[in-house]
Backbone as numpy.savetxt, mean C-alpha at the origin, in Angstrom:
# Nx Ny Nz CAx CAy CAz Cx Cy Cz
10.29 -3.63 11.66 10.00 -3.69 10.05 9.29 -3.09 9.42
9.28 -2.37 8.35 8.09 -1.64 7.57 7.93 -2.38 5.88
6.61 -2.79 6.26 5.54 -3.57 5.10 5.28 -2.53 4.36
5.51 -2.30 3.20 4.88 -0.71 2.38 4.00 -2.12 1.69
2.19 -1.79 1.52 1.47 -3.38 1.28 0.60 -2.06 -0.36
1.44 -2.36 -1.51 0.98 -1.99 -2.82 -0.26 -2.64 -3.48
-0.72 -2.23 -4.32 -1.40 -2.59 -5.33 -2.36 -1.82 -6.03
-3.03 -1.71 -6.70 -4.31 -1.12 -7.19 -6.02 -0.94 -6.52
-5.80 0.35 -6.78 -6.96 0.90 -5.48 -8.17 -0.15 -5.94
-8.55 -0.76 -4.48 -9.35 -1.97 -4.43 -9.02 -3.12 -4.45
-7.46 -3.56 -4.38 -7.39 -4.30 -4.26 -7.63 -5.19 -2.97
-7.56 -4.48 -1.89 -8.02 -4.75 -0.53 -6.74 -4.83 0.10
-5.74 -3.89 -0.19 -4.49 -3.19 1.20 -5.58 -2.95 2.49
-6.21 -2.55 2.44 -6.75 -1.60 3.98 -7.28 -3.05 4.52
-8.29 -4.04 4.00 -8.61 -5.21 4.49 -7.53 -5.81 4.91
-6.25 -5.94 4.18 -5.55 -6.86 4.59 -4.48 -6.55 5.51
-4.59 -4.83 5.77 -3.75 -4.43 6.77 -5.11 -4.59 8.23
-5.47 -4.39 8.25 -6.56 -4.83 9.47 -6.60 -6.21 9.97
-6.78 -7.09 9.42 -6.67 -8.37 9.56 -4.82 -8.32 9.53
-4.18 -7.97 8.97 -2.48 -8.18 9.92 -2.46 -7.84 11.12
-3.00 -6.60 11.54 -3.49 -5.82 13.26 -3.83 -6.38 13.75
-5.22 -7.17 13.19 -5.93 -8.17 14.41 -5.15 -9.22 14.34
-4.18 -9.74 14.28 -3.79 -10.64 14.13 -2.34 -10.88 14.51
-1.66 -9.63 15.11 -0.27 -9.39 15.43 -0.63 -7.98 16.21
-0.65 -8.35 17.96 -1.12 -7.01 18.59 0.25 -5.84 18.37
1.63 -6.16 17.73 2.13 -5.16 17.40 2.71 -4.68 16.63
1.72 -4.93 15.58 1.88 -4.48 14.06 0.64 -2.57 14.66
1.57 -2.01 13.76 0.17 -0.82 13.82 0.20 -0.38 11.76
-0.87 0.54 11.76 -0.85 0.31 10.36 -0.64 2.28 10.29
-0.22 2.34 8.94 0.29 3.93 8.81 -0.54 4.55 7.32
-0.74 5.24 7.35 -1.46 5.61 6.36 -0.81 7.13 5.69
0.06 7.20 4.21 0.32 8.78 4.28 -0.69 9.47 3.55
-1.75 8.58 3.26 -2.31 9.32 2.07 -2.64 10.55 3.25
-2.85 10.43 4.64 -2.97 11.64 5.96 -2.23 13.13 5.13
-0.47 12.48 4.83 0.04 13.87 4.38 -0.49 14.67 3.10
-0.53 13.32 2.21 -0.96 13.96 1.04 -2.71 14.96 1.09
-2.94 14.48 2.21 -4.35 15.00 1.83 -4.38 16.87 3.17
-3.23 16.68 3.55 -2.76 17.94 4.59 -2.01 18.67 3.08
-1.48 18.13 2.17 -0.66 18.78 1.23 -1.10 19.34 0.15
-2.39 18.84 -0.29 -3.29 19.09 -0.89 -4.32 20.49 -0.42
-4.58 20.04 0.75 -5.27 21.67 1.41 -4.25 22.98 1.63
-2.80 22.26 1.87 -2.51 23.87 2.07 -1.84 24.10 0.56
-1.73 23.67 -0.55 -1.03 24.11 -1.76 -2.05 24.09 -2.71
-3.40 23.39 -2.33 -4.69 23.72 -3.12 -4.39 22.92 -4.45
-3.85 21.79 -4.41 -3.75 20.92 -5.33 -5.40 20.43 -5.06
-5.57 19.94 -6.80 -6.96 19.05 -7.10 -6.98 18.19 -7.60
-6.19 17.56 -8.47 -6.07 16.63 -9.11 -6.05 15.24 -7.75
-6.70 14.29 -7.67 -6.37 13.25 -6.65 -5.25 12.58 -7.12
-4.63 12.20 -5.54 -3.25 11.36 -5.70 -1.89 12.01 -6.22
-2.29 13.46 -7.03 -0.44 13.95 -7.54 -0.44 14.56 -6.03
-0.33 14.80 -5.14 0.50 14.71 -4.07 1.71 14.24 -4.40
1.34 12.44 -4.66 2.95 11.78 -4.81 3.77 12.40 -6.20
3.63 13.25 -6.20 5.00 13.76 -7.07 5.31 14.82 -6.47
4.97 15.21 -5.25 6.02 16.58 -4.55 6.46 16.10 -3.40
7.97 16.22 -3.93 9.20 15.42 -3.46 8.76 16.09 -2.09
7.74 16.88 -1.11 7.68 17.14 0.11 7.07 15.77 0.85
5.76 15.48 -0.21 4.82 14.35 0.09 5.69 13.16 0.38
7.20 13.01 -0.53 7.52 11.57 -0.36 8.20 11.93 0.86
9.27 12.69 0.96 10.36 13.33 2.54 9.14 13.25 3.71
8.36 13.94 3.89 7.06 13.34 4.27 6.46 12.08 5.30
6.46 11.58 4.03 5.97 9.80 4.23 7.22 9.38 4.67
8.83 9.45 3.99 9.71 8.45 5.04 10.22 9.36 6.04
9.88 10.26 6.45 10.06 10.70 8.35 9.27 10.57 8.91
8.05 10.29 8.24 6.83 9.93 9.20 6.93 8.17 9.38
7.09 7.87 8.27 7.20 5.71 8.77 7.72 5.97 9.65
9.09 6.57 9.23 10.33 6.04 10.19 10.07 5.69 11.38
9.22 7.60 11.54 8.95 8.24 13.03 8.29 6.69 13.78
6.67 6.41 12.81 5.56 5.69 13.23 6.30 4.47 13.54
7.28 3.22 12.51 7.71 2.33 12.24 8.77 2.32 14.36
9.33 3.04 14.79 10.00 2.69 16.28 8.95 2.22 17.10
7.44 2.32 17.31 6.82 2.02 18.03 5.87 0.56 17.49
6.21 0.17 16.61 5.28 -1.03 15.56 5.93 -1.95 15.41
5.59 -2.82 15.08 6.05 -4.26 14.84 5.49 -5.52 14.34
4.96 -5.06 13.16 5.43 -4.54 11.97 4.38 -3.15 11.71
5.62 -2.31 10.91 4.38 -0.96 10.66 4.41 -1.69 9.66
3.03 -1.29 9.12 2.04 -1.91 7.84 1.18 -0.40 6.91
2.04 -0.42 5.63 1.71 1.27 5.51 0.94 0.85 3.66
-0.04 0.79 3.88 -1.07 0.52 2.60 -1.25 1.62 1.78
-0.14 1.54 0.60 -0.15 2.82 -0.14 -0.08 2.40 -1.45
-0.84 2.58 -2.60 -0.56 2.24 -3.83 0.29 3.22 -3.85
1.74 3.04 -4.69 2.18 3.89 -5.54 2.66 3.34 -6.60
2.11 4.35 -7.66 1.94 3.58 -9.17 3.77 3.27 -9.68
3.89 5.26 -9.33 5.51 5.74 -9.70 6.89 4.59 -8.91
7.64 3.71 -10.53 8.53 2.79 -9.45 9.60 3.80 -8.92
10.05 4.56 -9.61 10.89 6.11 -8.75 10.47 6.48 -7.71
9.45 6.77 -7.49 8.84 7.47 -6.02 8.83 6.02 -5.00
8.68 5.10 -5.40 8.66 4.15 -4.72 9.95 3.54 -3.93
11.12 3.65 -5.41 12.56 3.62 -5.00 13.24 4.38 -3.87
12.05 5.75 -4.10 12.90 6.42 -3.23 12.25 6.74 -1.56
11.45 6.17 -1.63 10.52 6.31 -0.56 11.12 4.59 -0.07
11.68 3.83 -0.41 11.91 2.26 0.30 13.91 3.08 0.87
14.08 3.56 -0.16 15.34 3.74 0.53 15.74 4.79 0.76
14.65 5.54 1.69 14.76 6.75 2.34 14.87 6.27 3.69
13.67 5.04 3.84 13.62 3.59 5.33 14.53 3.32 5.20
15.22 2.92 4.22 16.32 1.99 4.32 17.68 2.32 5.13
17.76 3.85 4.91 18.74 4.99 5.01 18.71 5.16 6.68
17.48 5.14 7.01 17.66 5.93 8.19 17.32 4.33 9.58
17.75 3.06 8.24 18.07 1.92 9.24 16.81 1.11 9.28
15.68 1.16 9.22 15.12 -0.02 8.87 14.73 -0.74 7.86
14.21 -2.02 7.98 13.84 -2.94 7.31 12.50 -3.10 6.50
12.48 -2.07 5.23 11.44 -2.86 4.29 11.17 -3.94 3.47
10.13 -4.19 3.65 9.85 -5.37 2.41 8.26 -4.84 1.81
9.08 -5.07 0.15 7.46 -4.31 -0.61 6.97 -6.08 -1.06
5.44 -5.54 -0.65 4.21 -7.02 -1.20 3.58 -6.06 -2.22
3.59 -6.71 -3.26 2.26 -5.89 -4.25 1.14 -7.01 -3.75
-0.01 -6.45 -3.95 -1.43 -7.10 -3.81 -1.57 -7.17 -5.33
-1.47 -8.38 -6.06 -2.04 -7.71 -7.89 -3.10 -8.82 -8.18
-3.93 -8.29 -8.63 -4.83 -8.88 -9.54 -5.38 -8.73 -10.94
-6.14 -9.76 -11.28 -6.35 -8.85 -12.72 -7.48 -8.55 -12.81
-7.20 -7.93 -13.97 -8.35 -6.60 -14.39 -9.83 -6.96 -14.03
-10.25 -8.36 -14.54 -11.24 -8.65 -14.96 -12.06 -9.03 -13.55
-11.32 -9.40 -12.42 -11.17 -10.00 -10.94 -11.82 -8.43 -10.26
-10.96 -7.43 -10.55 -10.95 -6.18 -9.84 -11.76 -5.71 -10.22
-12.21 -5.14 -11.42 -13.41 -5.14 -11.49 -14.56 -4.94 -11.22
-14.85 -6.96 -11.08 -15.59 -7.20 -10.80 -16.22 -6.58 -8.95
-14.46 -6.63 -8.39 -14.32 -6.29 -6.73 -15.11 -5.14 -6.12
-14.55 -3.88 -7.33 -15.01 -2.70 -6.88 -16.62 -2.64 -7.35
-17.15 -3.55 -8.36 -18.46 -3.06 -8.72 -19.50 -3.55 -7.61
-18.36 -4.77 -6.99 -19.24 -5.40 -5.45 -19.06 -4.74 -4.34
-18.48 -3.72 -4.32 -17.70 -2.86 -3.09 -19.39 -2.59 -2.59
-19.42 -2.80 -1.00 -20.70 -2.11 -0.62 -20.63 -0.60 -0.34
-19.49 0.10 -0.16 -19.08 1.76 -0.88 -19.32 2.07 -2.20
-20.27 2.78 -2.95 -20.03 2.76 -4.38 -19.45 4.05 -4.18
-18.94 4.90 -3.28 -18.26 6.04 -3.74 -17.20 5.95 -4.46
-16.20 5.57 -4.21 -15.09 5.48 -4.43 -14.97 4.52 -5.88
-16.15 4.11 -6.33 -16.31 2.96 -7.60 -15.48 3.41 -9.10
-16.24 4.79 -9.10 -15.65 5.33 -10.25 -14.27 5.70 -10.29
-13.84 6.67 -9.31 -12.35 6.68 -9.24 -11.45 5.48 -9.47
-11.82 4.66 -8.95 -11.01 3.00 -9.14 -10.96 2.68 -10.17
-12.35 2.84 -10.82 -12.19 2.44 -12.07 -10.99 3.17 -13.42
-11.16 4.13 -13.44 -10.77 5.44 -13.68 -9.67 5.52 -13.80
-8.57 4.72 -12.40 -7.23 4.26 -12.60 -7.43 3.31 -12.14
-7.78 1.96 -12.86 -7.07 0.54 -13.17 -6.14 0.91 -14.54
-6.74 1.29 -15.31 -5.33 1.84 -16.48 -3.54 1.97 -15.99
-3.48 2.71 -15.09 -2.34 3.55 -14.81 -1.55 1.98 -13.77
-2.49 1.60 -12.72 -2.41 0.06 -12.55 -1.63 -1.30 -13.52
-2.40 -1.19 -14.63 -2.07 -1.94 -15.50 -0.77 -1.48 -16.16
-0.58 -0.67 -16.35 0.54 0.02 -17.16 1.74 -0.21 -16.24
1.72 0.16 -14.80 2.57 -0.08 -13.75 2.69 -1.33 -13.09
2.47 -2.40 -13.50 1.93 -3.39 -13.44 3.52 -4.55 -13.19
4.11 -4.66 -14.74 4.97 -5.71 -14.94 6.67 -5.18 -13.91
6.35 -3.29 -13.69 7.88 -2.92 -13.23 7.33 -3.25 -11.46
6.23 -3.16 -10.66 6.27 -2.80 -9.69 6.05 -4.68 -9.57
5.78 -5.45 -10.28 5.99 -7.02 -9.69 7.66 -7.33 -10.09
8.33 -6.39 -10.02 9.77 -6.74 -10.68 10.28 -6.47 -9.10
9.93 -5.43 -8.44 10.23 -4.56 -7.19 10.31 -5.59 -5.46
9.40 -6.17 -5.92 9.67 -6.75 -4.65 8.96 -8.01 -4.56
7.69 -8.70 -3.46 7.60 -9.83 -3.03 5.47 -9.76 -3.71
5.24 -10.84 -4.53 3.66 -10.55 -5.41 2.75 -11.34 -4.52
1.22 -11.31 -4.46 0.54 -11.80 -4.14 -0.58 -11.71 -4.74
-0.66 -13.04 -5.93 -2.24 -12.66 -6.63 -3.17 -13.15 -5.81
-3.79 -12.17 -5.77 -4.78 -12.31 -5.14 -6.44 -12.80 -5.80
-6.32 -13.27 -7.00 -7.62 -13.44 -7.91 -8.46 -14.43 -7.35
-8.02 -15.99 -6.99 -8.75 -17.09 -6.26 -8.41 -16.76 -4.50
-7.91 -15.67 -4.02 -7.64 -15.79 -2.47 -9.20 -15.24 -2.09
-9.68 -15.75 -0.35 -10.55 -14.15 0.13 -9.21 -13.55 0.95
-9.49 -12.74 1.61 -8.93 -12.05 3.14 -7.64 -12.87 3.54
-8.88 -13.44 4.29 -7.91 -14.68 5.34 -6.37 -15.39 4.55
-6.47 -15.61 2.99 -5.96 -16.34 2.69 -4.96 -15.21 1.81
-4.92 -13.85 2.27 -3.98 -12.96 1.30 -3.52 -13.05 2.66
-3.79 -12.84 4.08 -2.77 -12.35 5.00 -2.27 -13.48 5.14
-2.39 -15.00 5.55 -1.86 -15.94 5.37 -0.98 -15.91 4.02
-0.76 -15.39 3.28 -0.07 -15.47 2.03 1.44 -14.48 2.65
0.80 -12.77 3.02 1.84 -11.61 3.23 2.52 -12.42 4.41
2.04 -13.24 5.51 2.22 -13.70 6.72 3.50 -15.06 6.06
3.85 -15.64 5.83 4.38 -16.42 4.72 5.90 -15.06 4.41
5.13 -14.20 3.34 6.06 -14.11 3.48 7.77 -12.67 4.05
6.68 -12.52 4.76 7.80 -11.37 5.15 8.14 -12.49 6.23
7.78 -13.44 6.99 8.12 -13.99 8.07 8.33 -13.69 9.34
8.64 -14.86 10.13 8.64 -13.89 11.64 7.63 -14.00 12.05
6.17 -14.01 11.76 5.06 -13.97 12.16 4.47 -14.74 12.81
3.81 -14.56 14.05 3.06 -15.82 14.70 1.73 -15.60 13.67
1.29 -17.24 12.95 -0.31 -17.01 12.77 -1.41 -17.69 13.68
-2.46 -16.98 14.40 -2.88 -16.52 15.27 -4.26 -17.21 14.97
Protein backbone atom coordinates (compact mmCIF):
# COMPACT_ATOMS: atom_id res chain seq x y z
CA UNK A 1 0.00 0.00 0.00
CA UNK A 2 1.12 3.55 -0.75
CA UNK A 3 -0.14 6.36 1.47
CA UNK A 4 0.23 9.83 -0.05
CA UNK A 5 0.31 12.30 2.84
CA UNK A 6 -0.67 15.71 1.52
CA UNK A 7 -1.27 19.06 3.15
CA UNK A 8 0.07 22.59 3.37
CA UNK A 9 3.73 23.29 3.99
CA UNK A 10 4.23 23.11 7.75
CA UNK A 11 1.19 20.91 8.48
CA UNK A 12 3.22 18.05 9.95
CA UNK A 13 3.61 15.61 7.05
CA UNK A 14 7.23 14.80 7.88
CA UNK A 15 6.50 14.50 11.59
CA UNK A 16 3.60 12.14 10.87
CA UNK A 17 5.71 10.06 8.50
CA UNK A 18 8.49 9.68 11.07
CA UNK A 19 5.98 8.63 13.74
CA UNK A 20 4.28 6.09 11.49
CA UNK A 21 7.67 4.64 10.50
CA UNK A 22 8.53 4.37 14.20
CA UNK A 23 5.27 2.55 14.91
CA UNK A 24 5.40 0.19 11.96
CA UNK A 25 8.84 -1.31 11.24
CA UNK A 26 7.81 -2.37 7.72
CA UNK A 27 6.81 1.18 6.79
CA UNK A 28 9.18 3.22 4.65
CA UNK A 29 9.23 6.86 3.67
CA UNK A 30 9.75 8.09 0.12
CA UNK A 31 10.38 11.76 -0.65
CA UNK A 32 9.69 12.71 -4.29
CA UNK A 33 11.20 16.11 -3.60
CA UNK A 34 14.58 14.47 -4.23
CA UNK A 35 13.52 13.86 -7.82
CA UNK A 36 12.53 17.51 -8.06
CA UNK A 37 15.88 18.54 -6.64
CA UNK A 38 17.71 16.61 -9.38
CA UNK A 39 15.45 18.00 -12.11
CA UNK A 40 15.83 21.57 -10.84
CA UNK A 41 19.60 21.33 -11.00
CA UNK A 42 19.62 19.45 -14.29
CA UNK A 43 17.22 21.80 -16.04
CA UNK A 44 18.22 24.99 -14.24
CA UNK A 45 14.81 25.69 -12.73
CA UNK A 46 14.74 28.49 -10.17
CA UNK A 47 11.25 28.77 -8.65
CA UNK A 48 10.67 26.52 -5.62
CA UNK A 49 8.23 23.72 -6.34
CA UNK A 50 7.94 24.37 -10.05
CA UNK A 51 9.35 20.94 -10.84
CA UNK A 52 5.85 19.55 -10.20
CA UNK A 53 4.81 21.23 -13.45
CA UNK A 54 7.20 18.95 -15.32
CA UNK A 55 5.69 15.75 -16.71
CA UNK A 56 9.13 14.20 -16.12
CA UNK A 57 8.80 14.78 -12.36
CA UNK A 58 5.38 13.20 -12.22
CA UNK A 59 6.46 10.19 -14.33
CA UNK A 60 9.66 9.72 -12.32
CA UNK A 61 7.72 10.00 -9.07
CA UNK A 62 5.36 7.24 -10.18
CA UNK A 63 8.22 5.00 -11.28
CA UNK A 64 10.31 5.58 -8.15
CA UNK A 65 7.40 5.24 -5.71
CA UNK A 66 6.24 2.03 -7.40
CA UNK A 67 9.78 0.66 -7.08
CA UNK A 68 10.12 1.75 -3.43
CA UNK A 69 6.73 0.29 -2.53
CA UNK A 70 7.95 -3.20 -3.36
CA UNK A 71 9.89 -3.37 -0.09
CA UNK A 72 7.57 -1.38 2.15
CA UNK A 73 4.31 -1.99 3.91
CA UNK A 74 3.18 0.75 3.66
CA UNK A 75 5.18 3.25 1.62
CA UNK A 76 4.56 6.73 3.05
CA UNK A 77 4.90 9.69 0.70
CA UNK A 78 4.84 13.04 2.55
CA UNK A 79 4.52 15.50 -0.31
CA UNK A 80 2.45 18.60 -0.87
CA UNK A 81 0.74 18.49 -4.26
CA UNK A 82 -1.78 21.29 -4.60
CA UNK A 83 -2.82 20.75 -8.21
CA UNK A 84 -5.49 18.07 -8.19
CA UNK A 85 -4.79 17.19 -11.82
CA UNK A 86 -1.20 16.32 -10.91
CA UNK A 87 -2.30 14.32 -7.89
CA UNK A 88 -4.81 12.38 -9.99
CA UNK A 89 -2.12 11.67 -12.60
CA UNK A 90 0.30 10.32 -9.99
CA UNK A 91 -2.29 8.23 -8.15
CA UNK A 92 -3.62 6.80 -11.43
CA UNK A 93 -0.08 5.93 -12.49
CA UNK A 94 0.60 4.09 -9.25
CA UNK A 95 -2.72 2.26 -9.38
CA UNK A 96 -1.99 1.37 -13.00
CA UNK A 97 1.14 -0.37 -11.72
CA UNK A 98 -0.99 -2.44 -9.36
CA UNK A 99 -0.57 -0.50 -6.12
CA UNK A 100 -3.27 0.33 -3.64
CA UNK A 101 -3.00 4.07 -3.02
CA UNK A 102 -4.61 6.06 -0.25
CA UNK A 103 -4.57 9.85 -0.12
CA UNK A 104 -4.63 11.52 3.29
CA UNK A 105 -4.90 15.27 3.59
CA UNK A 106 -3.60 16.83 6.79
CA UNK A 107 -5.87 19.83 6.92
CA UNK A 108 -5.29 22.78 9.19
CA UNK A 109 -6.96 26.16 9.43
CA UNK A 110 -4.99 29.22 8.36
CA UNK A 111 -4.68 30.74 11.86
CA UNK A 112 -3.43 27.49 13.39
CA UNK A 113 -1.03 26.89 10.50
CA UNK A 114 0.45 30.39 10.83
CA UNK A 115 0.86 29.82 14.56
CA UNK A 116 2.64 26.49 13.96
CA UNK A 117 4.91 27.91 11.28
CA UNK A 118 5.89 30.85 13.45
CA UNK A 119 6.60 28.53 16.41
CA UNK A 120 8.78 26.15 14.37
CA UNK A 121 12.25 25.75 15.85
CA UNK A 122 13.76 25.95 12.34
CA UNK A 123 12.94 29.46 11.10
CA UNK A 124 14.67 28.84 7.73
CA UNK A 125 11.60 27.79 5.71
CA UNK A 126 9.21 30.02 7.68
CA UNK A 127 8.84 32.76 5.07
CA UNK A 128 8.45 30.31 2.20
CA UNK A 129 5.78 28.34 4.09
CA UNK A 130 3.85 31.51 4.89
CA UNK A 131 4.13 32.69 1.27
CA UNK A 132 2.54 29.43 0.09
CA UNK A 133 -0.39 29.47 2.49
CA UNK A 134 -2.65 31.17 -0.07
CA UNK A 135 -2.00 28.46 -2.64
CA UNK A 136 -3.10 25.81 -0.14
CA UNK A 137 -6.24 27.72 0.82
CA UNK A 138 -7.14 27.98 -2.88
CA UNK A 139 -6.64 24.23 -3.44
CA UNK A 140 -8.11 23.13 -0.12
CA UNK A 141 -11.68 22.34 -1.23
CA UNK A 142 -10.59 20.13 -4.13
CA UNK A 143 -8.02 18.33 -2.01
CA UNK A 144 -10.53 17.67 0.77
CA UNK A 145 -12.75 15.92 -1.77
CA UNK A 146 -9.93 13.70 -3.06
CA UNK A 147 -9.54 11.30 -0.13
CA UNK A 148 -9.39 11.03 3.62
CA UNK A 149 -9.06 14.24 5.64
CA UNK A 150 -7.58 14.66 9.10
CA UNK A 151 -8.35 18.02 10.68
CA UNK A 152 -5.22 18.59 12.74
CA UNK A 153 -6.15 21.89 14.43
CA UNK A 154 -6.77 20.33 17.85
CA UNK A 155 -4.57 17.23 17.59
CA UNK A 156 -1.03 16.61 18.75
CA UNK A 157 1.30 14.54 16.50
CA UNK A 158 0.49 11.24 18.25
CA UNK A 159 -3.23 11.85 17.82
CA UNK A 160 -2.73 12.64 14.13
CA UNK A 161 -0.82 9.36 13.74
CA UNK A 162 -3.63 7.48 15.52
CA UNK A 163 -6.19 9.05 13.16
CA UNK A 164 -4.21 8.17 10.05
CA UNK A 165 -3.65 4.61 11.22
CA UNK A 166 -7.39 4.30 11.75
CA UNK A 167 -8.17 5.73 8.32
CA UNK A 168 -5.93 3.47 6.33
CA UNK A 169 -6.65 0.44 8.50
CA UNK A 170 -4.84 -2.79 8.93
CA UNK A 171 -2.00 -1.46 11.05
CA UNK A 172 -1.40 -2.46 14.59
CA UNK A 173 -1.19 0.35 17.10
CA UNK A 174 1.87 0.00 19.32
